[in-house]
mmCIF file of C-alpha atoms in Angstrom:
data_model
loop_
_atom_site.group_PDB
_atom_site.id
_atom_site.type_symbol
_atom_site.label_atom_id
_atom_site.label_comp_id
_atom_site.label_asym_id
_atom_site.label_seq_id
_atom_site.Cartn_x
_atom_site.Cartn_y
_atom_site.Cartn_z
ATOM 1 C CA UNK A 20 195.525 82.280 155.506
ATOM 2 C CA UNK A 21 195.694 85.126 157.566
ATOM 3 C CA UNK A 22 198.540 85.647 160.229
ATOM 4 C CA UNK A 23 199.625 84.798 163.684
ATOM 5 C CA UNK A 24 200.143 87.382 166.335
ATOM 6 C CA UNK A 25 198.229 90.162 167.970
ATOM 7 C CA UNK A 26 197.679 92.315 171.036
ATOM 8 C CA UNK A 27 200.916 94.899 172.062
ATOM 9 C CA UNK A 28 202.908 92.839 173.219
ATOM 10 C CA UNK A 29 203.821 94.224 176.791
ATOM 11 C CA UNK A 30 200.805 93.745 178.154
ATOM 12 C CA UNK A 31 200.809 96.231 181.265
ATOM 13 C CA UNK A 32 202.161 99.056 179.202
ATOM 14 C CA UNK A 33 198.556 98.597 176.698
ATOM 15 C CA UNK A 34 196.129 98.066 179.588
ATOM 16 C CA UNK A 35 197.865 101.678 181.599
ATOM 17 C CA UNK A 36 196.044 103.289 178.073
ATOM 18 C CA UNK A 37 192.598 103.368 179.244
ATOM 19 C CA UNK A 38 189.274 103.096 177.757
ATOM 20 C CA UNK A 39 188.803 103.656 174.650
ATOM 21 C CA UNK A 40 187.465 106.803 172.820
ATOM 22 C CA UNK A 41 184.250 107.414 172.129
ATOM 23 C CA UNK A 42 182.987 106.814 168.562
ATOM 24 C CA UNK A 43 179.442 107.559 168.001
ATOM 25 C CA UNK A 44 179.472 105.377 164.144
ATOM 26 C CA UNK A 45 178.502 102.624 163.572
ATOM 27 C CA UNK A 46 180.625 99.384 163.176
ATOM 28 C CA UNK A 47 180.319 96.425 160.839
ATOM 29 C CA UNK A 48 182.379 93.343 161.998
ATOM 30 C CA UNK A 49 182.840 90.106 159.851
ATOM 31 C CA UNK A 50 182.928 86.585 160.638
ATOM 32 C CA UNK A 51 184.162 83.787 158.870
ATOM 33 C CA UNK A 52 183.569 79.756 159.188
ATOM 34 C CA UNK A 53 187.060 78.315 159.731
ATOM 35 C CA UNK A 54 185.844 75.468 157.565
ATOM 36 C CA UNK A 55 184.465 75.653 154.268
ATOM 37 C CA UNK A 56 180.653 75.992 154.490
ATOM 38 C CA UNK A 57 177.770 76.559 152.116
ATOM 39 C CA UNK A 58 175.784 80.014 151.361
ATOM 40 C CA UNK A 59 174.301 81.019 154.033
ATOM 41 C CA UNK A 60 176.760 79.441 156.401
ATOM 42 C CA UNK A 61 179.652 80.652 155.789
ATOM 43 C CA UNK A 62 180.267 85.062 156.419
ATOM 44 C CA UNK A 63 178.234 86.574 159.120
ATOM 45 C CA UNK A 64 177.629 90.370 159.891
ATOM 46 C CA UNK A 65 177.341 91.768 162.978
ATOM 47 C CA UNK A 66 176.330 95.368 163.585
ATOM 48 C CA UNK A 67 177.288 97.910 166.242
ATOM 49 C CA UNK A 68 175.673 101.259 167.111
ATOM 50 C CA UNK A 69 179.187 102.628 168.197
ATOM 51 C CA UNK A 70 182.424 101.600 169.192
ATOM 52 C CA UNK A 71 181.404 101.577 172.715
ATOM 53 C CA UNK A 72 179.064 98.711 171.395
ATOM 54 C CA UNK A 73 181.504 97.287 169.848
ATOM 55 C CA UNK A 74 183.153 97.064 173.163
ATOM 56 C CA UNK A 75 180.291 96.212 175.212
ATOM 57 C CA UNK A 76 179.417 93.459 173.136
ATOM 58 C CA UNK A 77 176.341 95.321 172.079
ATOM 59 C CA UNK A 78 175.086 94.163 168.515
ATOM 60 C CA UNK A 79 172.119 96.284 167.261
ATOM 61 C CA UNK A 80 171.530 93.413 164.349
ATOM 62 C CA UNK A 81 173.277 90.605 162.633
ATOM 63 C CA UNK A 82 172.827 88.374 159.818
ATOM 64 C CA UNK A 83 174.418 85.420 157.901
ATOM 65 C CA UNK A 84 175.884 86.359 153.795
ATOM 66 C CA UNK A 85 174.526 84.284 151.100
ATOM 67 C CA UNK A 86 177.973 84.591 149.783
ATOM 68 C CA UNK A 87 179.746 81.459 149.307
ATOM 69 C CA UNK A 88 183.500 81.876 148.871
ATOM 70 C CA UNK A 89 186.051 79.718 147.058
ATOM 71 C CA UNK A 90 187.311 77.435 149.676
ATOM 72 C CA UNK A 91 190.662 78.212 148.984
ATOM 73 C CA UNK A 92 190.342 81.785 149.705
ATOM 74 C CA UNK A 93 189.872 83.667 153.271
ATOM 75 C CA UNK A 94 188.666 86.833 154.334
ATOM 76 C CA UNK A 95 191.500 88.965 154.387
ATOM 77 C CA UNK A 96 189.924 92.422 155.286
ATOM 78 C CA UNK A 97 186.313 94.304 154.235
ATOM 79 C CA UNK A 98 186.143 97.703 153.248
ATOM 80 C CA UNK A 99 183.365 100.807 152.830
ATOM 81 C CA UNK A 100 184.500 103.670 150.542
ATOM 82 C CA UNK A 101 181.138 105.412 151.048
ATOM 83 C CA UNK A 102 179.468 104.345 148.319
ATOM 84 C CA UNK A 103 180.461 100.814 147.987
ATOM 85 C CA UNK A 104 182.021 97.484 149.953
ATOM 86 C CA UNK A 105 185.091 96.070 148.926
ATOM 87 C CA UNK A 106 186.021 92.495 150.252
ATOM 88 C CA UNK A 107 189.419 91.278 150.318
ATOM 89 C CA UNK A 108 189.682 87.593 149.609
ATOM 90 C CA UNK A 109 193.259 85.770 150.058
ATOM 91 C CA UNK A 110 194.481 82.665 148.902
ATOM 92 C CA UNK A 111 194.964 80.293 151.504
ATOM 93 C CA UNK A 112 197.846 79.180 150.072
ATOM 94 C CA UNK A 113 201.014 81.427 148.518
ATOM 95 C CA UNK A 114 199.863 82.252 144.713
ATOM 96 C CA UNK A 115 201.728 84.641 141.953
ATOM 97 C CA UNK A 116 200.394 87.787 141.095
ATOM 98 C CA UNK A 117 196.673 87.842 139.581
ATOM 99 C CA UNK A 118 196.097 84.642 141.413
ATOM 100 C CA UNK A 119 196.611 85.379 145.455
ATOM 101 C CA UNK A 120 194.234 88.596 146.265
ATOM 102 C CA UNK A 121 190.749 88.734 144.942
ATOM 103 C CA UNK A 122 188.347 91.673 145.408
ATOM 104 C CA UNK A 123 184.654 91.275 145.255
ATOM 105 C CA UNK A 124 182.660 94.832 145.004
ATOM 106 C CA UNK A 125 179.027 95.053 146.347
ATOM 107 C CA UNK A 126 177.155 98.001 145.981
ATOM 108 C CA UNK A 127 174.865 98.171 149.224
ATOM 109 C CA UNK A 128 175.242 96.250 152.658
ATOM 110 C CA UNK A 129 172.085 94.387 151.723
ATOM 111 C CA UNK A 130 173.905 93.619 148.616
ATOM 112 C CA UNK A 131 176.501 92.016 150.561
ATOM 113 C CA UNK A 132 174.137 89.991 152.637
ATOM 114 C CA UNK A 133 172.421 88.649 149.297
ATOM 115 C CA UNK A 134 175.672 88.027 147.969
ATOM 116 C CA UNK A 135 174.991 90.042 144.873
ATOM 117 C CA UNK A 136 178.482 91.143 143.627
ATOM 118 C CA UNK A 137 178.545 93.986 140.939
ATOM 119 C CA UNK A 138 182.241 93.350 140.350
ATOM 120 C CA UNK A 139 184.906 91.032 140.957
ATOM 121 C CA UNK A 140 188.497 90.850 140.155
ATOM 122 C CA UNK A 141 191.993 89.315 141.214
ATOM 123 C CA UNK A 142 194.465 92.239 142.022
ATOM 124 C CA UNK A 143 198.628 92.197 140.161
ATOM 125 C CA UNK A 144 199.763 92.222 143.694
ATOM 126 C CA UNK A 145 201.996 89.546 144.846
ATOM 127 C CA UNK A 146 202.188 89.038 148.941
ATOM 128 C CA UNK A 147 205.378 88.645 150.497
ATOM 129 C CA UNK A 148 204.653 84.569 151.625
ATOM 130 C CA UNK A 149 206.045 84.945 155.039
ATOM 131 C CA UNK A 150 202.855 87.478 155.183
ATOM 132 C CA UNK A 151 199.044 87.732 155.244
ATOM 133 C CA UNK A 152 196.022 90.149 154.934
ATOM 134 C CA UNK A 153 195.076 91.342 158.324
ATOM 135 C CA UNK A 154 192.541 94.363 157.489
ATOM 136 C CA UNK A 155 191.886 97.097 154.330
ATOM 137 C CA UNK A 156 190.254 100.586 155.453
ATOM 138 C CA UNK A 157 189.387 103.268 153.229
ATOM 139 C CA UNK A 158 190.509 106.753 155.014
ATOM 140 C CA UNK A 159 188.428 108.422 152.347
ATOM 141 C CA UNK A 160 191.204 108.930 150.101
ATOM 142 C CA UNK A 161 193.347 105.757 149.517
ATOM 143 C CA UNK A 162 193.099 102.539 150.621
ATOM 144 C CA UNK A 163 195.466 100.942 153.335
ATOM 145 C CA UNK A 164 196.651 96.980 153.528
ATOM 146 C CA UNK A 165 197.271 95.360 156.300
ATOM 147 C CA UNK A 166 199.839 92.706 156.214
ATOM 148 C CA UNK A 167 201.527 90.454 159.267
ATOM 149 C CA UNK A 168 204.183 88.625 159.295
ATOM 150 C CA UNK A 169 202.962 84.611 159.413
ATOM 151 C CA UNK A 170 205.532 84.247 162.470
ATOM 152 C CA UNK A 171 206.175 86.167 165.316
ATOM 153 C CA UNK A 172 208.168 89.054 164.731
ATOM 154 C CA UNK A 173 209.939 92.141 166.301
ATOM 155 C CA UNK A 174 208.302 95.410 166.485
ATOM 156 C CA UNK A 175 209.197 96.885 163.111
ATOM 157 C CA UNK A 176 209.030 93.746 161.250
ATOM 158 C CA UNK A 177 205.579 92.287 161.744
ATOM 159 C CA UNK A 178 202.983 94.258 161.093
ATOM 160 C CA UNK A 179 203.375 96.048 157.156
ATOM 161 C CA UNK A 180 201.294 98.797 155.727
ATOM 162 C CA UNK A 181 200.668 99.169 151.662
ATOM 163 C CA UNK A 182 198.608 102.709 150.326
ATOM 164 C CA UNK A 183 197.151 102.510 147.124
ATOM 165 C CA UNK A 184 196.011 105.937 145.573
ATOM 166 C CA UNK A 185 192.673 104.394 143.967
ATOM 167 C CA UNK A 186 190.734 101.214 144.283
ATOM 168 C CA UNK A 187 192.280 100.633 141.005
ATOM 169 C CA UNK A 188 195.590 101.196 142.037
ATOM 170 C CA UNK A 189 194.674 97.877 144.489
ATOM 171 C CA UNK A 190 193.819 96.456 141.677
ATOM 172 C CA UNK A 191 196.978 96.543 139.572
ATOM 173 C CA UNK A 192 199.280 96.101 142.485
ATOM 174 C CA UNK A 193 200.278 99.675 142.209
ATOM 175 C CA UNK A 194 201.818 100.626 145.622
ATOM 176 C CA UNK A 195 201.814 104.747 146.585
ATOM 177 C CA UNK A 196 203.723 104.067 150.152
ATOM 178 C CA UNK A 197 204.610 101.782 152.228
ATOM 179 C CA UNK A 198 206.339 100.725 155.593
ATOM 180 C CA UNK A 199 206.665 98.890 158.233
ATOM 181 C CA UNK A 200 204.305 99.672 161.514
ATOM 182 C CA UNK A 201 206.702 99.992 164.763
ATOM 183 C CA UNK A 202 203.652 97.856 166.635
ATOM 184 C CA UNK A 203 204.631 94.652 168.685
ATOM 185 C CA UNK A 204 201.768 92.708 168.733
ATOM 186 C CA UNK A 205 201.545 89.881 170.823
ATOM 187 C CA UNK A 206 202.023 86.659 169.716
ATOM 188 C CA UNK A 207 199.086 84.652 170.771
ATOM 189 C CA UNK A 208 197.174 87.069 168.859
ATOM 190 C CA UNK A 209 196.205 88.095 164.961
ATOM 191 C CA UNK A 210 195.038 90.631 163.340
ATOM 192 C CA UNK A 211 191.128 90.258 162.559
ATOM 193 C CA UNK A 212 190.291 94.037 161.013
ATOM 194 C CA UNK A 213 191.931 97.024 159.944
ATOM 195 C CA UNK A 214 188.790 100.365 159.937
ATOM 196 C CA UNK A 215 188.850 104.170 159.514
ATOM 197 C CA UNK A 216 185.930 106.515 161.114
ATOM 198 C CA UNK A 217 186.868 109.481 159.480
ATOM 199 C CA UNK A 218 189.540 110.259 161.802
ATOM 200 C CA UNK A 219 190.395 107.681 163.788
ATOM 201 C CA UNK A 220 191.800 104.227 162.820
ATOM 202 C CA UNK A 221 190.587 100.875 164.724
ATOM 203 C CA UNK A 222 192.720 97.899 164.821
ATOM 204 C CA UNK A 223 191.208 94.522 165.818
ATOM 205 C CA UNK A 224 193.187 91.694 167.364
ATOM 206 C CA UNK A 225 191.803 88.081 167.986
ATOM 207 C CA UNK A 226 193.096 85.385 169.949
ATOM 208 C CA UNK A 227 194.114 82.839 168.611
ATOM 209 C CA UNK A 228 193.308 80.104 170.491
ATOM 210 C CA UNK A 229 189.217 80.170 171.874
ATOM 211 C CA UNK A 230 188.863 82.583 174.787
ATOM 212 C CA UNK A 231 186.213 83.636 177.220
ATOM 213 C CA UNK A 232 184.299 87.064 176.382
ATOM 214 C CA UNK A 233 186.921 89.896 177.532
ATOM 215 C CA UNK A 234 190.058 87.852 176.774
ATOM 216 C CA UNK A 235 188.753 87.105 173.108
ATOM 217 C CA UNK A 236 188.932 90.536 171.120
ATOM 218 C CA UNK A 237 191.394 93.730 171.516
ATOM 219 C CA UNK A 238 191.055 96.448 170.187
ATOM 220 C CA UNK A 239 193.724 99.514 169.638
ATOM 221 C CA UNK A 240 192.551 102.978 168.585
ATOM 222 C CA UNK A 241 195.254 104.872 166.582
ATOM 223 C CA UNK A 242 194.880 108.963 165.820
ATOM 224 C CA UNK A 243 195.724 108.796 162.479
ATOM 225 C CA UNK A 244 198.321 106.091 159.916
ATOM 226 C CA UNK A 245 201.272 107.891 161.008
ATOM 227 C CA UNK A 246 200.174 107.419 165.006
ATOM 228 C CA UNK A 247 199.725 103.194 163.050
ATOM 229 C CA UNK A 248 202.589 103.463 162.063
ATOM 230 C CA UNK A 249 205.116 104.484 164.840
ATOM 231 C CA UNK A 250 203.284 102.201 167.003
ATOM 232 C CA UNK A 251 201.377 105.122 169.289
ATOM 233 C CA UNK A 252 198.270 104.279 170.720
ATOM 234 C CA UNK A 253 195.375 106.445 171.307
ATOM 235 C CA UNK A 254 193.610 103.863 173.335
ATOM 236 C CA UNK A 255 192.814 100.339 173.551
ATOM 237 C CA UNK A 256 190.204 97.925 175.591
ATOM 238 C CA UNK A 257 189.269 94.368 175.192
ATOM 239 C CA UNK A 258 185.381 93.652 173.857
ATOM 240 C CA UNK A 259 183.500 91.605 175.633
ATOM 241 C CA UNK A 260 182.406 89.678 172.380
ATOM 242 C CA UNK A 261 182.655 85.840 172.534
ATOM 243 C CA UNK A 262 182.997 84.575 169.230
ATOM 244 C CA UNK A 263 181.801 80.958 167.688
ATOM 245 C CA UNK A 264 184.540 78.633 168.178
ATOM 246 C CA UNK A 265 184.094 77.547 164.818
ATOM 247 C CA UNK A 266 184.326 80.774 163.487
ATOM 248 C CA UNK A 267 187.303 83.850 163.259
ATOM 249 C CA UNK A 268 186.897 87.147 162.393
ATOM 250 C CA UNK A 269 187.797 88.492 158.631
ATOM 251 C CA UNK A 270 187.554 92.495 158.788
ATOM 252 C CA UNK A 271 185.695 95.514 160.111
ATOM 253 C CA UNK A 272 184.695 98.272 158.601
ATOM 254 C CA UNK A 273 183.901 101.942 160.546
ATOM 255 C CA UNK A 274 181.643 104.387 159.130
ATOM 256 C CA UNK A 275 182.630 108.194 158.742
ATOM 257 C CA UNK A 276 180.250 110.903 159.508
ATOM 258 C CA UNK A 277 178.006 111.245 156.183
ATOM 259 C CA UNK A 278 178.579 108.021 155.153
ATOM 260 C CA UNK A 279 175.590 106.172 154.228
ATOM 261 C CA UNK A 280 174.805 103.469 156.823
ATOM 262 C CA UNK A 281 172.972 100.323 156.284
ATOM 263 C CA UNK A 282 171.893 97.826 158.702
ATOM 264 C CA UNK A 283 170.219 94.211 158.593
ATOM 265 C CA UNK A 284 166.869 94.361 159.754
ATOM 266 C CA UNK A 285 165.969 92.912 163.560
ATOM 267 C CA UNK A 286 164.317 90.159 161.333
ATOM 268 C CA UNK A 287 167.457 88.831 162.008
ATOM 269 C CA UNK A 288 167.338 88.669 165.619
ATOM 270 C CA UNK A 289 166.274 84.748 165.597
ATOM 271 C CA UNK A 290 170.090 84.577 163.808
ATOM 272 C CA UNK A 291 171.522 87.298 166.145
ATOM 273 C CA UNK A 292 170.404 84.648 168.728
ATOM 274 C CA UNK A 293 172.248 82.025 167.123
ATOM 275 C CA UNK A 294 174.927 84.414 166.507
ATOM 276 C CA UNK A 295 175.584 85.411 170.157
ATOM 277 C CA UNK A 296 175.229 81.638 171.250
ATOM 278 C CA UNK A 297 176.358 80.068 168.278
ATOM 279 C CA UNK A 298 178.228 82.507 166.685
ATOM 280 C CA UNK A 299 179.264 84.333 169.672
ATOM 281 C CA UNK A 300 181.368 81.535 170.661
ATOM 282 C CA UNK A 301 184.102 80.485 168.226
ATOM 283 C CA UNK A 302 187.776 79.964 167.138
ATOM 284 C CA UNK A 303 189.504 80.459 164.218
ATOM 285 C CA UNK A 304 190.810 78.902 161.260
ATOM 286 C CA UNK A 305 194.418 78.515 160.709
ATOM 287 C CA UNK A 306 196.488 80.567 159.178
#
C-alpha cells in the first residue's frame, strides 16, 4: 500500500546537483514480492559496502528473509537503532488505529534473515488514507515517518514527515513534530526508503513502472531533516540497480559510524546470483 510519486519533479534542476556524496557505511536495502509469497520468497536483503555501491550497483552480499508477512500488510519502511531492526508493516488497505501499522523488532540482521522476531506489535497511529509509509530512519535520537500522499501532489503537500521521541512513542501513536516536506517528487515515481548515516539522510525513489538499470532507482541525499524538509538537496544520482520485475523495494536502512554492522555471508552468492538476475529485475506492487 505504499504511495505513488517520486523523483524531484523538474528533472534538469535534480540532475545540475551532481554526484552524490561519499558515504563510506554500509547500506541495507529491502525488497519485497509484489505478490504474496511464502518464507523464503517473499523479503530479500541486499547489502552495500557504501553508498557509492549503492550507486554502482555494487552488492557485497544478499539473501532471501524467512519472514513470511501477512498478505495484507506491505513493507512500509525498515529501520536500525543500533542495537536493533525495526520493520514497518502497513496495511494494504485503510485500517483504524491499532489495526493499520505493525512493527516487528529483530534483534540482529541474521535475526532478520531467520525471521526470528523478539517483538511485535500494532502501533495507536491512524494514517491519513489519502497517505502511505514511504521510509522510517532512526537519526539516533527519534524516529522519523515517511508518509506520501497516494496521488500526485504539489510540493508541500505530498511528501509528510512524523518524529516520535522513542520507539515507544511509535508505538502509541504519540507524535513529537511534524510537517509537511517542501519536496516535489515526480510523479512516475514512489518513495521506496527513508535512512540516516549519522549525518546525512538518504531518500530512495523507485519507478513505478519497470525500468532499465539507471532509470530504475534515485536517490536524493539531504544534510540533515530540516535540509528534508524545505526540500534542499545535498545531492542526488540514479543507481544503476535493476530490480526484479516482480519485486519493489520496502526500505533502507544506513549505518552510522559505531554502529554494529552485520552482513549475510557470500554463502549467499548462489541467491545474490538470482538476486541480480532474478531479483535484479523487477516491478512493484501496487499501491
Amino acid at each position: 500500500m505504499l504511495s505513488r510519486s517520486s523523483l524531484l519533479s523538474i528533472f534538469a534542476a535534480i540532475l545540475y546537483l551532481g554526484s552524490i556524496q561519499s558515504h563510506a557505511m554500509p547500506i541495507d536495502l529491502l525488497l519485497e514480492s509484489n505478490d504474496d509469497s511464502d518464507a523464503g520468497s517473499e523479503l530479500f536483503l541486499a547489502n552495500f559496502d557504501s553508498y557509492q555501491s549503492l550507486i554502482d550497483a555494487t552488492i557485497n552480499s544478499s539473501s532471501f528473509s524467512q519472514l513470511n508477512l501477512n498478505s495484507n500488510f506491505s513493507s512500509g519502511g525498515l529501520a536500525f537503532d543500533g542495537s536493533s531492526y525495526q520493520l514497518l508493516l502497513e496495511s494494504d488497505v485503510d485500517g483504524d488505529a491499532g489495526n493499520e501499522i505493525f512493527l516487528a523488532s529483530f534483534d540482529s540482521f541474521q535475526s532478520l534473515l531467520d525471521g526470528t522476531v523478539a517483538g511485535s506489535s500494532f502501533s495507536q497511529l491512524n494514517v491519513n488514507p489519502n497517505f502511505s509509509a514511504g521510509g522510517l530512519a532512526f537519526d539516533g535520537s527519534s524516529y522519523q515517518l515517511l508518509l506520501e500522499s497516494d496521488a500526485d501532489g504539489d510540493a508541500g503537500n505530498e511528501i509528510f514527515l512524523a518524529s516520535f521521541d522513542s520507539f515507544q512513542s511509535l508505538l502509541d501513536g504519540t507524535v513529537a513534530s511534524s510537517s509537511f516536506s517542501q519536496l516535489n517528487i515526480n510523479p512516475n515515481f514512489s518513495a521506496g526508503g527513508l535512512a540516516f548515516d549519522g549525518s546525512y539522510y538518504q531518500l530512495l525513489l523507485e519507478a513505478d513502472a519497470d525500468s532499465d538499470a539507471g532509470n530504475e532507482i534515485f536517490l536524493a541525499g539531504f544534510d540533515g531533516l530540516q535540509d528534508l524538509l524545505d526540500g534542499t538537496i545535498a545531492d542526488s544520482s540514479f543507481s544503476q540497480l535493476n530490480i526484479n520485475s516482480n519485486f519493489s523495494a520496502g526500505g533502507l536502512v544506513a549505518y552510522a559510524p559505531g554502529d554494529p554492522t552485520e552482513v549475510p555471508e557470500p554463502a549467499s552468492w548462489g541467491v545474490l546470483m538470482f538476486g541480480l538476475g532474478a531479483l535484479m529485475l523487477r516491478r512493484r506492487r501496487p499501491r
